[in-house]
Amino acid sequence: MAAPPLPAPPPPEPSGGIVEPVPVVAPHFCAPYVVQLSVKEKYGLRQGDFTITDTNGAVVIRVEGAFISIHNRRLLLDANGNPLLCMREKVISMHYTWEAYRGDSTKSSDLLFTAKKSSIIQPFETEMYIYLASNTSHEVCDFKMKGSFKERACSFYLGNTNTLIAQMHRQHSAMSTLLGTDHYGLTVFPNVDYVFISALVVILQELHTDKND
């Protein structure tokens, strides 16, 4: 499967990321340079539709929600409409928990990772732990996210460490201010799977929406 288009390598950015690529979705989604993306939620009949573009405005990832879904299902597609991930919320869970599967599958054998809030009650900051499918004990997370999703200021880390792998920040434009829409940027550091990080951002949006509801 061909990788979505990416912009040319940008100028050096602040240090972060990891030395050796750690692919979650696929190795070719681990760029050897910083990837800058923009995330925009689309408002319509279907809840949970997103468009993720590069610095040139080209679509890299599209996210499709569902009209009616017991599991609150989201499908992540590449620019050509090929399914990359199927994400769904666990109906019965002590924490807000989402699971991501390869392609459009929901088979247990295709599970890639599980993301869950560290606590149901998070009044000020959002904290989310991510466990790869091979990490069945869930004793130590493989990745984590901390920050304020309300302010769109979140950081992603490798495991339970301070190794930064990606950051999310709010973006403002004349059009978004006029229409009241929500745009936010995503900085993915070198050798980090940008499709994986994009999926986590979508899950964060869904967790935030559930909390508000």
mmCIF file of C-alpha atoms in Angstrom:
data_model
loop_
_atom_site.group_PDB
_atom_site.id
_atom_site.type_symbol
_atom_site.label_atom_id
_atom_site.label_comp_id
_atom_site.label_asym_id
_atom_site.label_seq_id
_atom_site.Cartn_x
_atom_site.Cartn_y
_atom_site.Cartn_z
ATOM 1 C CA MET A 1 0.000 0.000 0.000
ATOM 2 C CA ALA A 2 1.493 3.349 -1.007
ATOM 3 C CA ALA A 3 2.131 5.849 1.780
ATOM 4 C CA PRO A 4 0.116 9.090 1.797
ATOM 5 C CA PRO A 5 1.911 12.139 0.362
ATOM 6 C CA LEU A 6 4.135 14.050 2.743
ATOM 7 C CA PRO A 7 5.807 17.460 2.477
ATOM 8 C CA ALA A 8 9.525 17.858 1.920
ATOM 9 C CA PRO A 9 11.661 17.647 5.074
ATOM 10 C CA PRO A 10 11.228 20.920 7.004
ATOM 11 C CA PRO A 11 13.988 22.873 8.784
ATOM 12 C CA PRO A 12 15.300 21.417 12.052
ATOM 13 C CA GLU A 13 12.815 21.422 14.910
ATOM 14 C CA PRO A 14 13.243 21.153 18.687
ATOM 15 C CA SER A 15 14.737 17.863 19.779
ATOM 16 C CA GLY A 16 12.422 14.942 20.407
ATOM 17 C CA GLY A 17 11.372 11.628 19.019
ATOM 18 C CA ILE A 18 13.265 8.357 19.043
ATOM 19 C CA VAL A 19 16.422 7.116 17.330
ATOM 20 C CA GLU A 20 15.082 3.844 15.960
ATOM 21 C CA PRO A 21 11.655 3.766 14.257
ATOM 22 C CA VAL A 22 8.893 2.106 16.243
ATOM 23 C CA PRO A 23 6.120 1.411 13.726
ATOM 24 C CA VAL A 24 2.655 0.822 15.133
ATOM 25 C CA VAL A 25 0.562 0.938 11.964
ATOM 26 C CA ALA A 26 3.325 0.453 9.347
ATOM 27 C CA PRO A 27 7.084 1.216 8.980
ATOM 28 C CA HIS A 28 6.585 3.607 6.035
ATOM 29 C CA PHE A 29 4.585 5.941 8.285
ATOM 30 C CA CYS A 30 7.740 6.609 10.342
ATOM 31 C CA ALA A 31 9.312 9.582 8.554
ATOM 32 C CA PRO A 32 12.999 10.354 9.338
ATOM 33 C CA TYR A 33 12.089 14.024 9.849
ATOM 34 C CA VAL A 34 9.495 16.115 11.675
ATOM 35 C CA VAL A 35 6.002 15.858 10.166
ATOM 36 C CA GLN A 36 3.655 18.826 10.585
ATOM 37 C CA LEU A 37 -0.065 18.103 10.193
ATOM 38 C CA SER A 38 -3.302 20.051 10.569
ATOM 39 C CA VAL A 39 -6.463 18.447 11.966
ATOM 40 C CA LYS A 40 -9.955 19.726 11.225
ATOM 41 C CA GLU A 41 -13.244 18.196 12.303
ATOM 42 C CA LYS A 42 -15.982 18.211 9.669
ATOM 43 C CA TYR A 43 -19.505 18.969 10.813
ATOM 44 C CA GLY A 44 -22.392 17.163 9.147
ATOM 45 C CA LEU A 45 -24.822 14.288 9.519
ATOM 46 C CA ARG A 46 -22.048 11.927 10.523
ATOM 47 C CA GLN A 47 -20.307 12.593 13.830
ATOM 48 C CA GLY A 48 -16.563 11.994 14.014
ATOM 49 C CA ASP A 49 -15.478 13.002 10.494
ATOM 50 C CA PHE A 50 -12.001 14.549 10.327
ATOM 51 C CA THR A 51 -9.579 15.715 7.651
ATOM 52 C CA ILE A 52 -5.829 15.716 8.332
ATOM 53 C CA THR A 53 -3.636 17.656 5.909
ATOM 54 C CA ASP A 54 0.048 18.419 5.448
ATOM 55 C CA THR A 55 1.667 21.882 5.329
ATOM 56 C CA ASN A 56 0.701 22.222 1.655
ATOM 57 C CA GLY A 57 -2.971 21.568 2.371
ATOM 58 C CA ALA A 58 -2.920 18.120 0.760
ATOM 59 C CA VAL A 59 -5.082 15.491 2.448
ATOM 60 C CA VAL A 60 -2.967 12.859 4.199
ATOM 61 C CA ILE A 61 -5.637 11.112 6.283
ATOM 62 C CA ARG A 62 -9.425 11.141 6.377
ATOM 63 C CA VAL A 63 -11.484 9.868 9.287
ATOM 64 C CA GLU A 64 -15.041 8.687 8.758
ATOM 65 C CA GLY A 65 -17.518 8.347 11.587
ATOM 66 C CA ALA A 66 -20.741 6.374 11.553
ATOM 67 C CA PHE A 67 -24.371 7.452 11.357
ATOM 68 C CA ILE A 68 -25.358 4.898 14.000
ATOM 69 C CA SER A 69 -22.840 2.760 15.860
ATOM 70 C CA ILE A 70 -23.099 0.886 19.153
ATOM 71 C CA HIS A 71 -19.314 0.903 19.465
ATOM 72 C CA ASN A 72 -18.860 4.550 18.352
ATOM 73 C CA ARG A 73 -16.830 3.351 15.352
ATOM 74 C CA ARG A 74 -14.339 5.482 13.398
ATOM 75 C CA LEU A 75 -12.547 4.467 10.185
ATOM 76 C CA LEU A 76 -9.184 6.039 9.361
ATOM 77 C CA LEU A 77 -8.400 6.181 5.626
ATOM 78 C CA ASP A 78 -5.400 7.263 3.572
ATOM 79 C CA ALA A 79 -5.638 9.946 0.875
ATOM 80 C CA ASN A 80 -6.810 7.340 -1.666
ATOM 81 C CA GLY A 81 -9.601 6.040 0.551
ATOM 82 C CA ASN A 82 -7.816 2.851 1.622
ATOM 83 C CA PRO A 83 -8.635 1.816 5.217
ATOM 84 C CA LEU A 84 -5.686 2.065 7.599
ATOM 85 C CA LEU A 85 -7.324 1.666 11.001
ATOM 86 C CA CYS A 86 -10.702 0.801 12.425
ATOM 87 C CA MET A 87 -11.213 2.353 15.855
ATOM 88 C CA ARG A 88 -14.081 1.607 18.193
ATOM 89 C CA GLU A 89 -15.020 2.341 21.769
ATOM 90 C CA LYS A 90 -15.389 -0.497 24.239
ATOM 91 C CA VAL A 91 -18.984 -0.516 25.433
ATOM 92 C CA ILE A 92 -18.290 -2.021 28.875
ATOM 93 C CA SER A 93 -15.181 -0.546 30.496
ATOM 94 C CA MET A 94 -14.194 0.967 33.841
ATOM 95 C CA HIS A 95 -12.348 3.677 31.896
ATOM 96 C CA TYR A 96 -13.087 5.376 28.608
ATOM 97 C CA THR A 97 -11.336 2.862 26.345
ATOM 98 C CA TRP A 98 -10.829 2.672 22.577
ATOM 99 C CA GLU A 99 -9.362 -0.142 20.500
ATOM 100 C CA ALA A 100 -7.680 0.209 17.096
ATOM 101 C CA TYR A 101 -7.542 -2.577 14.517
ATOM 102 C CA ARG A 102 -5.628 -2.965 11.273
ATOM 103 C CA GLY A 103 -7.501 -1.938 8.106
ATOM 104 C CA ASP A 104 -11.271 -2.137 8.481
ATOM 105 C CA SER A 105 -11.132 -5.261 10.653
ATOM 106 C CA THR A 106 -12.404 -5.715 14.202
ATOM 107 C CA LYS A 107 -10.925 -9.197 14.664
ATOM 108 C CA SER A 108 -8.890 -9.744 17.821
ATOM 109 C CA SER A 109 -5.984 -10.968 15.682
ATOM 110 C CA ASP A 110 -5.859 -7.546 13.969
ATOM 111 C CA LEU A 111 -5.813 -5.488 17.173
ATOM 112 C CA LEU A 112 -2.932 -2.975 17.096
ATOM 113 C CA PHE A 113 -3.359 -0.992 20.296
ATOM 114 C CA THR A 114 -5.696 0.008 23.112
ATOM 115 C CA ALA A 115 -6.001 3.550 24.463
ATOM 116 C CA LYS A 116 -7.647 4.371 27.770
ATOM 117 C CA LYS A 117 -7.930 7.313 30.145
ATOM 118 C CA SER A 118 -5.874 6.828 33.284
ATOM 119 C CA SER A 119 -8.879 7.849 35.376
ATOM 120 C CA ILE A 120 -12.567 8.466 34.746
ATOM 121 C CA ILE A 121 -12.375 11.729 36.702
ATOM 122 C CA GLN A 122 -9.968 14.196 35.069
ATOM 123 C CA PRO A 123 -11.238 17.712 35.821
ATOM 124 C CA PHE A 124 -8.266 19.746 34.590
ATOM 125 C CA GLU A 125 -5.795 17.646 32.621
ATOM 126 C CA THR A 126 -6.289 14.713 30.303
ATOM 127 C CA GLU A 127 -4.042 11.675 30.687
ATOM 128 C CA MET A 128 -4.253 8.674 28.400
ATOM 129 C CA TYR A 129 -2.270 5.431 28.369
ATOM 130 C CA ILE A 130 -1.695 3.422 25.189
ATOM 131 C CA TYR A 131 -0.909 -0.294 25.162
ATOM 132 C CA LEU A 132 0.227 -2.251 22.099
ATOM 133 C CA ALA A 133 -1.635 -5.476 21.356
ATOM 134 C CA SER A 134 1.354 -7.535 22.505
ATOM 135 C CA ASN A 135 1.208 -5.839 25.918
ATOM 136 C CA THR A 136 -1.622 -7.942 27.323
ATOM 137 C CA SER A 137 -0.906 -7.270 31.011
ATOM 138 C CA HIS A 138 -1.367 -3.489 30.706
ATOM 139 C CA GLU A 139 0.917 -3.066 33.723
ATOM 140 C CA VAL A 140 3.202 -0.525 32.026
ATOM 141 C CA CYS A 141 2.040 1.593 29.095
ATOM 142 C CA ASP A 142 3.877 1.632 25.752
ATOM 143 C CA PHE A 143 2.961 5.289 25.127
ATOM 144 C CA LYS A 144 1.198 8.002 27.093
ATOM 145 C CA MET A 145 -0.422 11.372 26.511
ATOM 146 C CA LYS A 146 -0.683 14.247 28.992
ATOM 147 C CA GLY A 147 -2.044 17.756 28.693
ATOM 148 C CA SER A 148 -5.175 19.833 28.316
ATOM 149 C CA PHE A 149 -7.314 18.793 25.377
ATOM 150 C CA LYS A 150 -9.637 21.707 26.114
ATOM 151 C CA GLU A 151 -6.718 24.011 25.272
ATOM 152 C CA ARG A 152 -5.519 21.637 22.519
ATOM 153 C CA ALA A 153 -2.143 21.515 24.297
ATOM 154 C CA CYS A 154 -1.157 17.854 24.608
ATOM 155 C CA SER A 155 2.146 15.988 24.526
ATOM 156 C CA PHE A 156 2.789 12.370 23.608
ATOM 157 C CA TYR A 157 5.570 10.311 25.199
ATOM 158 C CA LEU A 158 7.321 6.999 24.676
ATOM 159 C CA GLY A 159 6.248 4.597 27.414
ATOM 160 C CA ASN A 160 6.223 5.887 30.963
ATOM 161 C CA THR A 161 9.143 8.257 30.229
ATOM 162 C CA ASN A 162 9.715 11.906 29.375
ATOM 163 C CA THR A 163 10.806 11.098 25.810
ATOM 164 C CA LEU A 164 8.656 13.384 23.679
ATOM 165 C CA ILE A 165 7.394 11.900 20.400
ATOM 166 C CA ALA A 166 4.644 14.337 19.324
ATOM 167 C CA GLN A 167 2.793 17.501 20.346
ATOM 168 C CA MET A 168 -0.625 18.961 19.613
ATOM 169 C CA HIS A 169 -1.427 22.664 19.619
ATOM 170 C CA ARG A 170 -4.344 24.913 18.662
ATOM 171 C CA GLN A 171 -4.319 26.666 15.299
ATOM 172 C CA HIS A 172 -6.142 29.905 14.556
ATOM 173 C CA SER A 173 -7.144 31.240 11.169
ATOM 174 C CA ALA A 174 -9.510 33.950 9.991
ATOM 175 C CA MET A 175 -11.879 31.333 8.578
ATOM 176 C CA SER A 176 -11.895 29.138 11.693
ATOM 177 C CA THR A 177 -12.534 32.169 13.900
ATOM 178 C CA LEU A 178 -15.381 33.371 11.673
ATOM 179 C CA LEU A 179 -17.068 29.960 11.460
ATOM 180 C CA GLY A 180 -16.263 28.903 15.015
ATOM 181 C CA THR A 181 -14.656 25.668 13.810
ATOM 182 C CA ASP A 182 -11.842 23.863 15.568
ATOM 183 C CA HIS A 183 -8.441 23.542 13.916
ATOM 184 C CA TYR A 184 -5.372 22.203 15.646
ATOM 185 C CA GLY A 185 -1.859 21.341 14.608
ATOM 186 C CA LEU A 186 0.120 18.182 15.175
ATOM 187 C CA THR A 187 3.919 17.967 15.310
ATOM 188 C CA VAL A 188 5.193 14.399 14.963
ATOM 189 C CA PHE A 189 8.885 13.927 15.699
ATOM 190 C CA PRO A 190 11.278 11.830 13.553
ATOM 191 C CA ASN A 191 10.869 8.047 13.418
ATOM 192 C CA VAL A 192 7.408 8.218 15.000
ATOM 193 C CA ASP A 193 4.410 6.673 13.237
ATOM 194 C CA TYR A 194 2.349 9.719 12.227
ATOM 195 C CA VAL A 195 -0.740 7.635 11.391
ATOM 196 C CA PHE A 196 -0.638 6.183 14.903
ATOM 197 C CA ILE A 197 -0.366 9.665 16.450
ATOM 198 C CA SER A 198 -3.193 10.923 14.232
ATOM 199 C CA ALA A 199 -5.386 8.084 15.465
ATOM 200 C CA LEU A 200 -4.638 9.031 19.086
ATOM 201 C CA VAL A 201 -5.700 12.617 18.373
ATOM 202 C CA VAL A 202 -9.022 11.382 16.991
ATOM 203 C CA ILE A 203 -9.531 9.206 20.070
ATOM 204 C CA LEU A 204 -8.736 12.193 22.293
ATOM 205 C CA GLN A 205 -11.389 14.200 20.489
ATOM 206 C CA GLU A 206 -13.917 11.419 21.059
ATOM 207 C CA LEU A 207 -13.016 11.117 24.747
ATOM 208 C CA HIS A 208 -13.431 14.859 25.138
ATOM 209 C CA THR A 209 -16.791 14.767 23.335
ATOM 210 C CA ASP A 210 -18.001 11.902 25.556
ATOM 211 C CA LYS A 211 -16.965 13.849 28.651
ATOM 212 C CA ASN A 212 -18.871 16.936 27.511
ATOM 213 C CA ASP A 213 -21.930 14.853 26.666
#
